[in-house]
Amino acid sequence: MAEVEETFKRIQAHKGVIGVIVVNSEGIPIRSTLDNSTTVQYAGLISQLAAKARSTVRDIDPGNDLTFLRIRSKKHEIMVAPDKEYLLICIQSPHD
Amino acid sequence: MSTSKSRKSQFLNPGASQVTASTNARKGNVAASVNRSKYGGTGTMYASARSRSNILSSASKRSVNQAEKAVVKPPVQVLDEAGNDVTPLPLLHSDPSAVKKNQSNILADSSAGTPTDLMSQASIYNTGNVTASTFGGGPFTRSVFSASQGTTSDSMMGEDITEPSQDMSSAWAEIRHKREEVKETLTEDDLDKVVNLTLTETETIWLLDMPGTSVSNEAEEAAKIKKRNEEYQELKKNRVGNDLYMERGMNTFNEPAKYKTVQTTKITCVDTGIMASTWDMYDTFEQRDQEIRAKEKEEEEEGTISRPSSPKEGEDGKAGAKPQVGEPSGLVREDGAKPSVSGQPHSESRATMASSMAGSESVFASRETGVSSVPSEMSAVEEEKIFKSENFQRDLFIMERVVNLNTYQPKQALYRDFPIIPDIDREVTEMGDKQVSMVSDMGPNFDRLWSYSCKLTNGRNISCMSWNKLNPDLIAVGYGEFEFSDQKSGLICCWCLKNPDYPERVFTCKEGVTALDFSKAYPNLLAVGMYDGGVAIYNVASMKDEPIVDNFHTPGKHTAPVWHIKWIEKERGSGEETSEVVVSISTDGRVTQWSIRKGFECYDIMKLKRTPTRMGGKKEKKGEAFISRHAGGMCFDFHTKEPNIYVAGTEEGHIHKCSCSYNEQYLETYNGHTGPVYKIEWSPFVSDLFLSCSADWSIRLWHQERTQPVLNFFSSTKSVYDVVWSPKSSTVFACVNEGAVEVWDLSISTLDPIITNNPTSGAKKTSVSFSKNSDCILVGDSKGELTVYQLRSMPEPPQTRRRH
């Protein structure tokens, strides 16, 4: 448990990382380093996108599954680690 | 009276497209509605045209003209006991264009007025005959219905209605008008008029077609059929007058209808919908298969109490329905009912995810309001559960690496010699190009990529490094002080290329770590030598902070710091398979072999004895009083080809070549160094050469046959802590002295290093190592920083030398 906390802190403290959010299976954010409204927004939108991506991958081959999702935009990169029980979201601004 | 004929023709040819006096048609339609009312009603007869017009106007619901609605009241009314008007409404709201067809029917009926008349009319209809009966009959006798038609239609004869598209209401109005006119114009004279009736044959209407079948005389059934035919003939003959066949009419009771009502509880209907995607179905079947397999396994092991499915359920913490094999697990009610199989939360979440956008949006909308109001206990418990789960930890781990990758991607790409993908979103400055060109002209040089350091390692001296034999991205670094005065607890960190910010594994030791080596046979075992002479073996695959074996309490423990430790493959006894043993050397003069077979056994391969120094020409000093008879060993290296031969460097500066078979005598002694030999290494390419470095500011190259060094390298006035051959080129080696990192290439110069790097960080450089899978060099310093430099523009390795 402590290791998890430490790793969490390290990711947060890493260069360029804007925020880290952990969302449960229902879409409720359970841990976040951003303010509430942003968190909720990200949680909702990203959950939907991850579900869609997962559905796509599995439709093509049901034996396959989504393991990681990265969305790179002009300003940041959103990295999503989806799972059945939760969703781990990290927003990083890769270049300064 | 042409109208009559037109009417008749229409009557005759319902299908024929003879369009004649359309007024007739219209009239007929009106009459039809009249009839209808009569059907349901009592079938009263109406004898006057007047009344007919009444009927017509009243009965036609559709086109009732308001003005003429004065006589709207239907003449036929059916009233039930309660006095309600239950007059049956006409079933057919006649379509004006279809009026024509219906007319003939209606007209006939109106004249007839009784149900029986209807039937007769029908029969007339069927036979297709028109009785062009006398014109003289009254308008209401059946036989002269045509006549009546004629009379009524007389008035309309003038009209030619070929276009069915005329406005119906006006037509109705016309009809009514004409109806009234009819009243006036009917006279006796008209009866004598000659009416022309046209007979045409309708097309044949097949009502029943039973074509006969012929069977060949020679067919099998021919006899049977013939017999049957004969029987039939007989039957026909006998039919007439036969008692068996009689026509008799019967009258049945008209039972009164009885109505019965039953009341039930409301049958609730539930609408369920699900979108079954491909993977949903796949999952369902997978789960079912798994359960079947689990059950089979269960049956095999009869004695087991635990059921494979229940722990799964217990985990979920739901009192969900026991998995039922027959039911598809993917079916989830949208009204939120529990999933039918195994009650796992994931299927529910999948339902929320799989449902339409609208559905999920509504879910999340509720979440928005619900975020603050979620009971804290539930979220805390959930949070813990999630955090403890392995998946989460793994995902966090991957996320950390990914985040790092984003930051370090260009550098790591350089490490691996990948072309760097320029970040398209980053603003590019003009300066970049110029710098690049400059750099490439400089000749061989370093490029600092990154450095491994973190809070834990700050301030610690890096004493040793070892690459993992299986995973060339993993390096173990030992932190321990060299000086006696600075001793602190030791640390071992395993760093990985993919995460320069934090080590993958951290092991703490009581004493400073002075030597490290990864095993080849068991790539997860790491042998550690410590400042107090302890030797421990760690398993890096586990996260535990303890060694799996150590020698802290064995009597064979070294009594002085272990400066070098290595895993050696030894042939055991008579040609058995090689196993690996740990060999360590320490200042107490012993070269000890440790094996893990039973406990941690040690065996001294050699005790280094002091040899009196022989400086060429000088007289021997007599009778030096030795503090100890042993020479402190600082380093050793086993021969690449002959596993029994090794060279060991001592604190005095001598290098001894020894063999494992003799533990008393040296095979050879090499004299040259005047200070402790810190590192010794056989060349990976040329098996007879070895390098040594020492505190006497020099590096010497030896050939095993010659006791004098082949080459000496003096490049600085600092003691050289580490020297290492390049794995790629046989003439390149690197060394670190206190202030600088130097890379030498013997094919270019034996006097100067080709690269000298003097970083100004102030820390002493203590160890160096080449990277196996890249052109990089790793340098550790006394501040705990392990820096990765990339070698660029290195000269080509000589082609004739191949790695042995």
Tab-separated table of N, CA and C in Angstrom, chain A residues 3-81:
chain	number	residue	atom	x	y	z
A	3	GLU	N	3.845	1.403	-1.027
A	3	GLU	CA	4.541	1.485	-2.310
A	3	GLU	C	3.679	2.175	-3.345
A	4	VAL	N	2.407	1.806	-3.293
A	4	VAL	CA	1.486	2.409	-4.256
A	4	VAL	C	1.467	3.918	-4.061
A	5	GLU	N	1.396	4.303	-2.807
A	5	GLU	CA	1.363	5.734	-2.532
A	5	GLU	C	2.624	6.416	-3.036
A	6	GLU	N	3.724	5.751	-2.798
A	6	GLU	CA	4.991	6.344	-3.238
A	6	GLU	C	5.050	6.494	-4.738
A	7	THR	N	4.672	5.423	-5.405
A	7	THR	CA	4.703	5.480	-6.872
A	7	THR	C	3.797	6.590	-7.369
A	8	PHE	N	2.649	6.681	-6.729
A	8	PHE	CA	1.712	7.733	-7.078
A	8	PHE	C	2.370	9.090	-6.964
A	9	LYS	N	3.024	9.285	-5.849
A	9	LYS	CA	3.660	10.588	-5.622
A	9	LYS	C	4.750	10.847	-6.639
A	10	ARG	N	5.466	9.805	-6.958
A	10	ARG	CA	6.553	9.992	-7.923
A	10	ARG	C	6.025	10.398	-9.281
A	11	ILE	N	4.958	9.734	-9.688
A	11	ILE	CA	4.397	10.081	-11.000
A	11	ILE	C	3.936	11.531	-10.980
A	12	GLN	N	3.297	11.860	-9.884
A	12	GLN	CA	2.785	13.221	-9.779
A	12	GLN	C	3.894	14.237	-9.857
A	13	ALA	N	5.015	13.879	-9.224
A	13	ALA	CA	6.104	14.836	-9.135
A	13	ALA	C	6.969	14.856	-10.382
A	14	HIS	N	6.671	13.985	-11.297
A	14	HIS	CA	7.511	13.898	-12.487
A	14	HIS	C	7.357	15.135	-13.336
A	15	LYS	N	8.405	15.351	-14.110
A	15	LYS	CA	8.427	16.555	-14.919
A	15	LYS	C	7.281	16.561	-15.911
A	16	GLY	N	6.523	17.639	-15.931
A	16	GLY	CA	5.492	17.806	-16.946
A	16	GLY	C	4.143	17.219	-16.595
A	17	VAL	N	4.067	16.482	-15.512
A	17	VAL	CA	2.787	15.837	-15.220
A	17	VAL	C	1.845	16.863	-14.618
A	18	ILE	N	0.663	16.943	-15.238
A	18	ILE	CA	-0.305	17.919	-14.765
A	18	ILE	C	-1.195	17.328	-13.690
A	19	GLY	N	-1.592	16.090	-13.892
A	19	GLY	CA	-2.463	15.500	-12.886
A	19	GLY	C	-2.617	14.014	-13.093
A	20	VAL	N	-3.008	13.368	-12.015
A	20	VAL	CA	-3.252	11.929	-12.064
A	20	VAL	C	-4.629	11.696	-11.452
A	21	ILE	N	-5.421	10.872	-12.123
A	21	ILE	CA	-6.778	10.616	-11.624
A	21	ILE	C	-7.000	9.115	-11.604
A	22	VAL	N	-7.624	8.642	-10.539
A	22	VAL	CA	-8.036	7.246	-10.504
A	22	VAL	C	-9.556	7.228	-10.421
A	23	VAL	N	-10.162	6.514	-11.350
A	23	VAL	CA	-11.624	6.482	-11.451
A	23	VAL	C	-12.076	5.042	-11.240
A	24	ASN	N	-13.153	4.863	-10.544
A	24	ASN	CA	-13.603	3.479	-10.336
A	24	ASN	C	-14.491	3.029	-11.488
A	25	SER	N	-15.026	1.852	-11.356
A	25	SER	CA	-15.707	1.264	-12.510
A	25	SER	C	-16.983	1.999	-12.879
A	26	GLU	N	-17.513	2.769	-11.925
A	26	GLU	CA	-18.756	3.457	-12.257
A	26	GLU	C	-18.501	4.849	-12.796
A	27	GLY	N	-17.262	5.248	-12.821
A	27	GLY	CA	-16.977	6.566	-13.334
A	27	GLY	C	-16.805	7.604	-12.250
A	28	ILE	N	-16.770	7.176	-11.009
A	28	ILE	CA	-16.570	8.136	-9.933
A	28	ILE	C	-15.083	8.244	-9.672
A	29	PRO	N	-14.571	9.453	-9.678
A	29	PRO	CA	-13.140	9.598	-9.383
A	29	PRO	C	-12.891	9.346	-7.902
A	30	ILE	N	-11.951	8.469	-7.620
A	30	ILE	CA	-11.668	8.201	-6.222
A	30	ILE	C	-10.386	8.838	-5.756
A	31	ARG	N	-9.516	9.201	-6.681
A	31	ARG	CA	-8.304	9.870	-6.245
A	31	ARG	C	-7.915	10.815	-7.359
A	32	SER	N	-7.594	12.009	-6.968
A	32	SER	CA	-7.233	12.951	-8.033
A	32	SER	C	-6.316	14.020	-7.493
A	33	THR	N	-5.481	14.538	-8.374
A	33	THR	CA	-4.634	15.644	-7.960
A	33	THR	C	-5.078	16.948	-8.603
A	34	LEU	N	-6.221	16.900	-9.277
A	34	LEU	CA	-6.704	18.133	-9.890
A	34	LEU	C	-7.937	18.618	-9.132
A	35	ASP	N	-8.432	19.770	-9.538
A	35	ASP	CA	-9.617	20.280	-8.849
A	35	ASP	C	-10.853	19.491	-9.275
A	36	ASN	N	-11.886	19.661	-8.508
A	36	ASN	CA	-13.052	18.789	-8.644
A	36	ASN	C	-13.692	18.841	-10.023
A	37	SER	N	-13.910	20.042	-10.510
A	37	SER	CA	-14.662	20.111	-11.759
A	37	SER	C	-13.872	19.490	-12.910
A	38	THR	N	-12.582	19.786	-12.949
A	38	THR	CA	-11.759	19.185	-14.005
A	38	THR	C	-11.751	17.671	-13.876
A	39	THR	N	-11.606	17.244	-12.629
A	39	THR	CA	-11.551	15.796	-12.401
A	39	THR	C	-12.802	15.111	-12.926
A	40	VAL	N	-13.924	15.694	-12.549
A	40	VAL	CA	-15.178	15.054	-12.950
A	40	VAL	C	-15.306	15.031	-14.467
A	41	GLN	N	-14.879	16.105	-15.052
A	41	GLN	CA	-14.982	16.181	-16.504
A	41	GLN	C	-14.127	15.103	-17.164
A	42	TYR	N	-12.897	15.058	-16.720
A	42	TYR	CA	-12.006	14.045	-17.281
A	42	TYR	C	-12.552	12.651	-17.044
A	43	ALA	N	-12.994	12.444	-15.821
A	43	ALA	CA	-13.465	11.091	-15.475
A	43	ALA	C	-14.569	10.660	-16.429
A	44	GLY	N	-15.550	11.530	-16.592
A	44	GLY	CA	-16.663	11.158	-17.444
A	44	GLY	C	-16.256	10.925	-18.882
A	45	LEU	N	-15.545	11.891	-19.422
A	45	LEU	CA	-15.228	11.801	-20.844
A	45	LEU	C	-14.280	10.660	-21.146
A	46	ILE	N	-13.269	10.544	-20.312
A	46	ILE	CA	-12.277	9.510	-20.608
A	46	ILE	C	-12.873	8.114	-20.430
A	47	SER	N	-13.750	7.973	-19.454
A	47	SER	CA	-14.368	6.648	-19.278
A	47	SER	C	-15.088	6.234	-20.550
A	48	GLN	N	-15.806	7.175	-21.090
A	48	GLN	CA	-16.551	6.832	-22.296
A	48	GLN	C	-15.614	6.470	-23.432
A	49	LEU	N	-14.571	7.263	-23.565
A	49	LEU	CA	-13.652	7.007	-24.667
A	49	LEU	C	-12.956	5.670	-24.490
A	50	ALA	N	-12.565	5.394	-23.264
A	50	ALA	CA	-11.881	4.122	-23.023
A	50	ALA	C	-12.806	2.958	-23.315
A	51	ALA	N	-14.067	3.138	-22.939
A	51	ALA	CA	-15.020	2.061	-23.212
A	51	ALA	C	-15.173	1.854	-24.707
A	52	LYS	N	-15.220	2.931	-25.418
A	52	LYS	CA	-15.387	2.823	-26.864
A	52	LYS	C	-14.168	2.169	-27.486
A	53	ALA	N	-13.008	2.600	-27.022
A	53	ALA	CA	-11.777	2.017	-27.574
A	53	ALA	C	-11.725	0.529	-27.272
A	54	ARG	N	-12.092	0.200	-26.067
A	54	ARG	CA	-12.063	-1.212	-25.677
A	54	ARG	C	-13.021	-2.015	-26.536
A	55	SER	N	-14.193	-1.445	-26.721
A	55	SER	CA	-15.190	-2.126	-27.534
A	55	SER	C	-14.679	-2.335	-28.955
A	56	THR	N	-14.027	-1.326	-29.469
A	56	THR	CA	-13.482	-1.451	-30.819
A	56	THR	C	-12.475	-2.587	-30.906
A	57	VAL	N	-11.536	-2.563	-29.982
A	57	VAL	CA	-10.497	-3.592	-30.019
A	57	VAL	C	-11.121	-4.978	-29.918
A	58	ARG	N	-12.101	-5.101	-29.053
A	58	ARG	CA	-12.649	-6.429	-28.834
A	58	ARG	C	-13.573	-6.851	-29.954
A	59	ASP	N	-14.180	-5.898	-30.602
A	59	ASP	CA	-15.032	-6.272	-31.733
A	59	ASP	C	-14.205	-6.863	-32.860
A	60	ILE	N	-13.042	-6.311	-33.025
A	60	ILE	CA	-12.208	-6.820	-34.103
A	60	ILE	C	-11.738	-8.235	-33.769
A	61	ASP	N	-11.370	-8.435	-32.547
A	61	ASP	CA	-10.957	-9.771	-32.131
A	61	ASP	C	-11.339	-9.943	-30.676
A	62	PRO	N	-12.326	-10.751	-30.415
A	62	PRO	CA	-12.801	-10.825	-29.031
A	62	PRO	C	-11.764	-11.372	-28.058
A	63	GLY	N	-10.750	-12.031	-28.570
A	63	GLY	CA	-9.742	-12.524	-27.648
A	63	GLY	C	-8.772	-11.467	-27.220
A	64	ASN	N	-8.848	-10.333	-27.845
A	64	ASN	CA	-7.927	-9.247	-27.558
A	64	ASN	C	-8.532	-8.334	-26.513
A	65	ASP	N	-7.697	-7.507	-25.919
A	65	ASP	CA	-8.240	-6.543	-24.964
A	65	ASP	C	-7.365	-5.314	-24.935
A	66	LEU	N	-7.959	-4.206	-24.516
A	66	LEU	CA	-7.223	-2.957	-24.506
A	66	LEU	C	-6.355	-2.901	-23.261
A	67	THR	N	-5.073	-2.561	-23.440
A	67	THR	CA	-4.220	-2.472	-22.264
A	67	THR	C	-3.822	-1.040	-21.939
A	68	PHE	N	-3.670	-0.213	-22.936
A	68	PHE	CA	-3.236	1.149	-22.662
A	68	PHE	C	-3.740	2.042	-23.776
A	69	LEU	N	-4.034	3.286	-23.396
A	69	LEU	CA	-4.569	4.209	-24.385
A	69	LEU	C	-3.869	5.546	-24.204
A	70	ARG	N	-3.325	6.078	-25.256
A	70	ARG	CA	-2.646	7.362	-25.172
A	70	ARG	C	-3.238	8.313	-26.189
A	71	ILE	N	-3.563	9.477	-25.697
A	71	ILE	CA	-4.120	10.486	-26.598
A	71	ILE	C	-3.166	11.668	-26.571
A	72	ARG	N	-2.553	11.918	-27.695
A	72	ARG	CA	-1.590	12.999	-27.741
A	72	ARG	C	-2.243	14.175	-28.422
A	73	SER	N	-2.221	15.298	-27.768
A	73	SER	CA	-2.825	16.477	-28.373
A	73	SER	C	-1.767	17.557	-28.447
A	74	LYS	N	-2.186	18.688	-28.885
A	74	LYS	CA	-1.216	19.767	-29.051
A	74	LYS	C	-0.615	20.152	-27.724
A	75	LYS	N	-1.448	20.191	-26.735
A	75	LYS	CA	-0.951	20.720	-25.475
A	75	LYS	C	-0.478	19.649	-24.514
A	76	HIS	N	-1.212	18.569	-24.429
A	76	HIS	CA	-0.733	17.526	-23.510
A	76	HIS	C	-0.922	16.152	-24.089
A	77	GLU	N	-0.560	15.223	-23.249
A	77	GLU	CA	-0.810	13.830	-23.594
A	77	GLU	C	-1.573	13.211	-22.434
A	78	ILE	N	-2.642	12.529	-22.792
A	78	ILE	CA	-3.448	11.875	-21.764
A	78	ILE	C	-3.184	10.388	-21.874
A	79	MET	N	-2.760	9.796	-20.786
A	79	MET	CA	-2.449	8.374	-20.801
A	79	MET	C	-3.449	7.656	-19.916
A	80	VAL	N	-4.041	6.630	-20.444
A	80	VAL	CA	-5.114	5.949	-19.729
A	80	VAL	C	-4.772	4.471	-19.614
A	81	ALA	N	-4.798	3.971	-18.402
A	81	ALA	CA	-4.617	2.535	-18.208
A	81	ALA	C	-5.970	1.976	-17.780
